[in-house]
Amino acid sequence: MLNKLTASELVLNEDGSVYHLNLLPEDIAEKIILVGDPDRVAKVSKYFDSVEIRKNKREFYTHTGTLRGERITVMSTGIGTENIDIVMNELDALVNIDLKQKEFKTEHTSLKLFRMGTCGSVNPDVQVDNMLVTQNVVGLDGLMHFYQDYHFENEFSKNFYEKFPYENIKPMLYFSEWSEELGELYKDAKYHGNTATFPGFYAPQGRQLRLKALDDQFLETLNDLGITNFEMETSAIYAFSKLLGHKAITVNNVIANRRRGEFSSDHHASEKNLIEWVLERIIK
Ligand code: R1P
Ligand code: URA
């Protein structure tokens, strides 16, 4: 490579770790569980045989250890795709950039990324306290429009884009899909669906406290376009994985049924179920 990355492009801490995640290349495994909530990290790593790395900075908490003899990492991303921009670029840098030389490596390493989160359903029949695997995703957060080479289209996205009625939001839309290979691991989930990822929890997801949302019919409209559930990270995780050559899959616990106005009566119990269900399937 001709040009080295500058110090302001690839920002490192004094110990050579990547700026926000605060990690060195040897701190992560190639299988990584991504959770939103920092408190979920220890709830996952308590199942590991042992934990060798515990590091954190801001909302990014990382534990790496082994489970049934296999090396595995669990990391919190915090909330939102703007954090996923950081997580995906810095994780990729840890494996595909020589941090000391600040040059791209010639050999590519592909990570396996498993998001384990929570979501709200907009299909009235998708019940709370069940797991929903994201097959297709639409990002309404606009992030990938800042990257030159990103474009993804399939039958789902073409239909969604054509019929999406909100002209002011339409320019922000981008699409992606799961890694089919990782999807095989989650074949027996209760639900498989199409997820909408939003840049907010309230009006962007049709919630109205003291402020009115764009349209009273927002949930129904998105459900009519084939959307099953809402959350705040998957579009960017899937899109970056396609761009950077990683594999990703999301399974979320449905904690809210937005059409019926229901919220999980014990989301801690369903979170525990989800953790055990995922670990059972990703480490044989
Ligand atoms: C909102 O409460 C948060 O919960 C969901 C959303 O995507 C957003 O991050 O996921 P996590 O439970 O993984 O954080
Ligand atoms: N996370 C979200 O983003 N939305 C919900 O309704 C529940 C969890």
Tab-separated table of C-alpha atoms and ligand atoms in Angstrom:
chain	number	residue	atom	x	y	z
A	1	MET	CA	0.000	0.000	0.000
A	2	LEU	CA	1.295	3.429	-0.911
A	3	ASN	CA	-0.214	5.692	1.708
A	4	LYS	CA	-0.204	4.881	5.370
A	5	LEU	CA	-3.330	5.768	7.328
A	6	THR	CA	-2.789	9.037	9.193
A	7	ALA	CA	-2.919	9.386	12.981
A	8	SER	CA	-6.223	11.240	12.713
A	9	GLU	CA	-7.800	8.591	10.490
A	10	LEU	CA	-6.850	5.473	12.393
A	11	VAL	CA	-6.906	6.833	15.920
A	12	LEU	CA	-5.108	4.737	18.535
A	13	ASN	CA	-4.687	5.043	22.283
A	14	GLU	CA	-1.249	5.258	23.965
A	15	ASP	CA	-1.063	1.451	24.310
A	16	GLY	CA	-1.798	0.961	20.587
A	17	SER	CA	-5.438	-0.072	21.128
A	18	VAL	CA	-8.252	1.191	18.855
A	19	TYR	CA	-9.634	4.509	20.072
A	20	HIS	CA	-13.190	3.806	21.282
A	21	LEU	CA	-13.252	0.055	21.831
A	22	ASN	CA	-9.957	0.261	23.754
A	23	LEU	CA	-8.915	-3.155	22.385
A	24	LEU	CA	-5.765	-4.711	20.933
A	25	PRO	CA	-5.935	-7.299	18.129
A	26	GLU	CA	-5.268	-10.170	20.560
A	27	ASP	CA	-8.243	-9.119	22.754
A	28	ILE	CA	-10.964	-10.432	20.415
A	29	ALA	CA	-12.070	-13.794	19.044
A	30	GLU	CA	-13.355	-14.291	15.494
A	31	LYS	CA	-16.822	-15.142	16.899
A	32	ILE	CA	-18.294	-12.042	18.525
A	33	ILE	CA	-21.638	-11.584	20.264
A	34	LEU	CA	-22.862	-7.984	20.046
A	35	VAL	CA	-25.381	-6.747	22.604
A	36	GLY	CA	-26.734	-3.221	23.044
A	37	ASP	CA	-26.864	-3.054	26.822
A	38	PRO	CA	-23.465	-3.013	28.644
A	39	ASP	CA	-25.097	-4.908	31.559
A	40	ARG	CA	-25.839	-7.814	29.203
A	41	VAL	CA	-22.110	-8.504	28.654
A	42	ALA	CA	-21.530	-10.126	32.072
A	43	LYS	CA	-24.873	-11.934	31.802
A	44	VAL	CA	-23.444	-13.648	28.707
A	45	SER	CA	-19.840	-14.169	29.812
A	46	LYS	CA	-20.915	-15.836	33.056
A	47	TYR	CA	-21.600	-18.902	30.880
A	48	PHE	CA	-18.006	-18.931	29.553
A	49	ASP	CA	-15.569	-21.579	30.909
A	50	SER	CA	-13.247	-18.693	31.735
A	51	VAL	CA	-12.866	-14.985	30.892
A	52	GLU	CA	-9.354	-13.824	30.000
A	53	ILE	CA	-10.026	-10.224	28.837
A	54	ARG	CA	-12.265	-7.615	30.471
A	55	LYS	CA	-11.929	-4.136	28.992
A	56	ASN	CA	-14.191	-1.137	28.592
A	57	LYS	CA	-14.386	2.481	27.497
A	58	ARG	CA	-17.575	4.558	27.341
A	59	GLU	CA	-20.473	2.166	26.500
A	60	PHE	CA	-18.201	-0.421	24.885
A	61	TYR	CA	-17.637	-3.317	27.318
A	62	THR	CA	-15.788	-6.403	26.076
A	63	HIS	CA	-15.271	-9.823	27.643
A	64	THR	CA	-13.269	-12.521	25.825
A	65	GLY	CA	-12.867	-16.087	27.009
A	66	THR	CA	-13.639	-19.631	26.004
A	67	LEU	CA	-16.869	-21.606	25.896
A	68	ARG	CA	-16.682	-25.376	25.504
A	69	GLY	CA	-13.034	-24.807	24.584
A	70	GLU	CA	-13.750	-22.286	21.805
A	71	ARG	CA	-12.568	-18.674	22.000
A	72	ILE	CA	-15.445	-16.182	22.013
A	73	THR	CA	-16.016	-12.472	22.622
A	74	VAL	CA	-19.065	-10.598	23.877
A	75	MET	CA	-19.184	-6.827	23.442
A	76	SER	CA	-21.729	-4.076	24.097
A	77	THR	CA	-22.413	-1.556	21.363
A	78	GLY	CA	-24.649	0.850	23.280
A	79	ILE	CA	-27.673	2.167	21.433
A	80	GLY	CA	-27.888	3.188	17.790
A	81	THR	CA	-26.263	2.857	14.394
A	82	GLU	CA	-23.881	5.762	15.046
A	83	ASN	CA	-22.256	3.457	17.609
A	84	ILE	CA	-22.293	0.619	15.080
A	85	ASP	CA	-20.251	2.849	12.738
A	86	ILE	CA	-17.564	2.853	15.439
A	87	VAL	CA	-17.895	-0.798	16.446
A	88	MET	CA	-17.751	-2.196	12.896
A	89	ASN	CA	-14.880	0.015	11.703
A	90	GLU	CA	-12.788	-0.609	14.814
A	91	LEU	CA	-13.484	-4.363	14.927
A	92	ASP	CA	-12.512	-4.613	11.267
A	93	ALA	CA	-9.367	-2.568	11.916
A	94	LEU	CA	-8.393	-4.994	14.701
A	95	VAL	CA	-8.310	-7.901	12.255
A	96	ASN	CA	-7.662	-6.367	8.834
A	97	ILE	CA	-5.309	-3.444	9.479
A	98	ASP	CA	-1.766	-3.685	10.777
A	99	LEU	CA	-2.161	-1.174	13.607
A	100	LYS	CA	1.582	-0.707	14.138
A	101	GLN	CA	2.349	-0.071	10.453
A	102	LYS	CA	-1.049	1.613	9.862
A	103	GLU	CA	-1.388	-0.363	6.637
A	104	PHE	CA	-4.045	-2.744	5.324
A	105	LYS	CA	-3.174	-6.409	5.770
A	106	THR	CA	-2.966	-8.472	2.593
A	107	GLU	CA	-4.791	-11.436	4.148
A	108	HIS	CA	-8.461	-10.855	4.996
A	109	THR	CA	-10.012	-12.091	8.246
A	110	SER	CA	-13.774	-12.559	8.307
A	111	LEU	CA	-15.541	-12.158	11.655
A	112	LYS	CA	-18.762	-13.909	12.679
A	113	LEU	CA	-21.040	-11.420	14.391
A	114	PHE	CA	-24.079	-12.416	16.413
A	115	ARG	CA	-26.310	-9.559	17.585
A	116	MET	CA	-28.452	-10.522	20.543
A	117	GLY	CA	-30.869	-7.711	21.355
A	118	THR	CA	-34.383	-6.560	22.096
A	119	CYS	CA	-37.029	-5.202	19.735
A	120	GLY	CA	-40.667	-4.219	19.402
A	121	SER	CA	-43.017	-6.066	17.047
A	122	VAL	CA	-45.319	-4.239	14.633
A	123	ASN	CA	-47.010	-7.389	13.454
A	124	PRO	CA	-49.804	-7.899	16.010
A	125	ASP	CA	-49.358	-11.685	15.812
A	126	VAL	CA	-45.668	-11.596	16.828
A	127	GLN	CA	-45.892	-12.200	20.568
A	128	VAL	CA	-43.722	-10.743	23.329
A	129	ASP	CA	-41.033	-12.879	25.018
A	130	ASN	CA	-40.241	-14.738	21.803
A	131	MET	CA	-37.189	-14.603	19.546
A	132	LEU	CA	-37.218	-13.056	16.101
A	133	VAL	CA	-34.375	-13.568	13.627
A	134	THR	CA	-33.812	-10.769	11.109
A	135	GLN	CA	-33.673	-11.980	7.512
A	136	ASN	CA	-34.114	-8.643	5.702
A	137	VAL	CA	-33.452	-5.239	7.177
A	138	VAL	CA	-34.208	-1.676	6.175
A	139	GLY	CA	-32.174	1.151	7.688
A	140	LEU	CA	-34.079	4.401	8.171
A	141	ASP	CA	-31.080	6.027	9.843
A	142	GLY	CA	-29.217	7.054	6.669
A	143	LEU	CA	-25.762	5.957	7.879
A	144	MET	CA	-24.665	3.912	4.878
A	145	HIS	CA	-25.248	6.849	2.493
A	146	PHE	CA	-21.984	8.273	3.852
A	147	TYR	CA	-20.093	5.273	2.396
A	148	GLN	CA	-19.347	5.382	-1.312
A	149	ASP	CA	-19.701	1.773	-2.294
A	150	TYR	CA	-22.783	0.667	-0.439
A	151	HIS	CA	-25.746	-0.608	-2.412
A	152	PHE	CA	-27.921	-3.619	-1.724
A	153	GLU	CA	-31.142	-4.644	-3.428
A	154	ASN	CA	-33.357	-7.739	-3.332
A	155	GLU	CA	-37.058	-8.507	-3.834
A	156	PHE	CA	-37.949	-7.320	-0.338
A	157	SER	CA	-36.061	-4.027	-0.702
A	158	LYS	CA	-37.434	-3.262	-4.174
A	159	ASN	CA	-41.033	-3.712	-3.037
A	160	PHE	CA	-40.447	-1.761	0.188
A	161	TYR	CA	-38.751	1.151	-1.568
A	162	GLU	CA	-41.373	1.388	-4.288
A	163	LYS	CA	-44.285	1.496	-1.849
A	164	PHE	CA	-42.685	3.540	0.984
A	165	PRO	CA	-44.983	6.594	1.225
A	166	TYR	CA	-42.930	9.027	3.359
A	167	GLU	CA	-41.063	11.102	0.753
A	168	ASN	CA	-39.000	13.097	3.298
A	169	ILE	CA	-37.536	9.900	4.826
A	170	LYS	CA	-37.157	7.942	1.578
A	171	PRO	CA	-33.691	9.359	0.687
A	172	MET	CA	-32.314	7.853	3.945
A	173	LEU	CA	-33.352	4.267	3.217
A	174	TYR	CA	-30.818	1.492	2.733
A	175	PHE	CA	-31.157	-2.266	2.877
A	176	SER	CA	-29.311	-5.452	3.758
A	177	GLU	CA	-29.894	-9.085	4.688
A	178	TRP	CA	-28.579	-11.786	7.046
A	179	SER	CA	-25.700	-14.145	6.419
A	180	GLU	CA	-27.526	-17.230	5.172
A	181	GLU	CA	-24.756	-19.407	6.605
A	182	LEU	CA	-25.317	-18.045	10.119
A	183	GLY	CA	-29.092	-18.135	9.559
A	184	GLU	CA	-28.815	-21.930	9.375
A	185	LEU	CA	-27.849	-21.929	13.076
A	186	TYR	CA	-31.108	-20.196	13.982
A	187	LYS	CA	-33.512	-22.247	11.841
A	188	ASP	CA	-35.677	-23.202	14.813
A	189	ALA	CA	-36.347	-19.654	16.094
A	190	LYS	CA	-40.019	-18.929	16.679
A	191	TYR	CA	-40.059	-16.060	14.166
A	192	HIS	CA	-38.052	-14.985	11.117
A	193	GLY	CA	-38.816	-11.512	9.886
A	194	ASN	CA	-38.027	-8.203	8.251
A	195	THR	CA	-36.644	-5.603	10.619
A	196	ALA	CA	-36.722	-1.805	10.442
A	197	THR	CA	-33.800	-0.072	12.170
A	198	PHE	CA	-34.472	3.502	13.323
A	199	PRO	CA	-32.380	6.443	14.542
A	200	GLY	CA	-34.568	6.795	17.647
A	201	PHE	CA	-36.894	4.985	20.047
A	202	TYR	CA	-39.829	7.414	20.202
A	203	ALA	CA	-41.341	9.148	17.131
A	204	PRO	CA	-39.041	7.220	14.753
A	205	GLN	CA	-40.739	4.069	16.087
A	206	GLY	CA	-44.183	5.713	16.151
A	207	ARG	CA	-44.210	6.391	19.914
A	208	GLN	CA	-45.985	9.532	21.083
A	209	LEU	CA	-45.499	10.902	24.586
A	210	ARG	CA	-45.895	14.703	24.572
A	211	LEU	CA	-44.737	14.991	20.952
A	212	LYS	CA	-46.717	13.897	17.904
A	213	ALA	CA	-45.111	11.402	15.552
A	214	LEU	CA	-45.099	11.858	11.788
A	215	ASP	CA	-48.158	9.723	11.129
A	216	ASP	CA	-50.680	7.957	13.378
A	217	GLN	CA	-50.721	5.108	10.863
A	218	PHE	CA	-46.903	4.624	10.857
A	219	LEU	CA	-46.906	1.157	12.489
A	220	GLU	CA	-49.695	-0.170	10.275
A	221	THR	CA	-48.051	1.233	7.134
A	222	LEU	CA	-44.699	-0.403	7.875
A	223	ASN	CA	-46.359	-3.682	8.781
A	224	ASP	CA	-48.273	-3.560	5.479
A	225	LEU	CA	-44.886	-3.210	3.723
A	226	GLY	CA	-43.755	-6.477	5.341
A	227	ILE	CA	-41.927	-5.183	8.445
A	228	THR	CA	-42.261	-7.418	11.506
A	229	ASN	CA	-40.200	-5.526	14.092
A	230	PHE	CA	-38.309	-2.352	15.068
A	231	GLU	CA	-34.927	-1.838	16.722
A	232	MET	CA	-31.842	0.386	16.417
A	233	GLU	CA	-28.681	-1.433	15.195
A	234	THR	CA	-29.174	-4.296	12.726
A	235	SER	CA	-29.257	-2.340	9.436
A	236	ALA	CA	-25.719	-1.056	9.992
A	237	ILE	CA	-24.375	-4.362	11.359
A	238	TYR	CA	-25.633	-6.203	8.271
A	239	ALA	CA	-24.601	-3.502	5.781
A	240	PHE	CA	-21.057	-3.110	7.156
A	241	SER	CA	-20.685	-6.887	7.206
A	242	LYS	CA	-21.454	-6.988	3.474
A	243	LEU	CA	-19.049	-4.111	2.727
A	244	LEU	CA	-16.188	-5.366	4.888
A	245	GLY	CA	-16.537	-9.110	4.269
A	246	HIS	CA	-17.860	-10.280	7.639
A	247	LYS	CA	-20.879	-12.475	8.443
A	248	ALA	CA	-23.695	-11.274	10.670
A	249	ILE	CA	-26.986	-12.404	12.119
A	250	THR	CA	-29.409	-10.783	14.554
A	251	VAL	CA	-31.839	-12.425	16.908
A	252	ASN	CA	-33.895	-10.122	19.102
A	253	ASN	CA	-36.209	-10.820	21.966
A	254	VAL	CA	-39.572	-9.216	21.303
A	255	ILE	CA	-40.202	-7.195	24.460
A	256	ALA	CA	-42.979	-4.937	23.130
A	257	ASN	CA	-45.952	-5.680	20.896
A	258	ARG	CA	-46.643	-2.204	19.558
A	259	ARG	CA	-49.935	-2.983	17.880
A	260	ARG	CA	-51.454	-4.555	20.982
A	261	GLY	CA	-49.775	-2.092	23.363
A	262	GLU	CA	-48.184	-4.938	25.362
A	263	PHE	CA	-44.794	-5.024	27.100
A	264	SER	CA	-43.032	-8.126	28.445
A	265	SER	CA	-44.003	-8.889	32.045
A	266	ASP	CA	-40.547	-10.420	32.724
A	267	HIS	CA	-37.978	-9.369	30.143
A	268	HIS	CA	-35.124	-10.546	32.419
A	269	ALA	CA	-36.392	-14.117	32.131
A	270	SER	CA	-36.736	-13.893	28.348
A	271	GLU	CA	-33.266	-12.303	28.122
A	272	LYS	CA	-31.819	-15.295	30.024
A	273	ASN	CA	-33.628	-17.653	27.633
A	274	LEU	CA	-32.244	-15.788	24.652
A	275	ILE	CA	-28.658	-15.917	25.949
A	276	GLU	CA	-28.826	-19.663	26.591
A	277	TRP	CA	-30.560	-20.296	23.247
A	278	VAL	CA	-27.896	-18.369	21.290
A	279	LEU	CA	-24.884	-19.852	23.105
A	280	GLU	CA	-26.257	-23.350	22.546
A	281	ARG	CA	-26.411	-22.739	18.805
A	282	ILE	CA	-23.247	-20.789	18.052
A	283	ILE	CA	-20.818	-22.970	20.037
A	284	LYS	CA	-21.303	-26.687	19.454
B	1	R1P	C1	-33.596	0.535	22.870
B	1	R1P	O1	-34.187	0.320	24.106
B	1	R1P	C2	-32.430	-0.394	22.644
B	1	R1P	O2	-32.858	-1.768	22.755
B	1	R1P	C3	-32.670	-2.469	21.542
B	1	R1P	C4	-32.586	-1.371	20.506
B	1	R1P	O3	-32.003	-1.816	19.307
B	1	R1P	C5	-31.855	-0.277	21.221
B	1	R1P	O4	-30.476	-0.491	21.272
B	1	R1P	O5	-31.558	-3.338	21.514
B	1	R1P	P1	-30.601	-3.733	22.748
B	1	R1P	O6	-31.484	-4.361	23.783
B	1	R1P	O7	-29.590	-4.684	22.208
B	1	R1P	O8	-29.958	-2.453	23.213
B	2	URA	N1	-36.012	-1.825	21.305
B	2	URA	C1	-36.494	-0.954	20.393
B	2	URA	O1	-35.725	-0.296	19.686
B	2	URA	N2	-37.839	-0.808	20.302
B	2	URA	C2	-38.700	-1.472	21.075
B	2	URA	O2	-39.910	-1.274	20.948
B	2	URA	C3	-38.180	-2.380	22.031
B	2	URA	C4	-36.816	-2.537	22.121
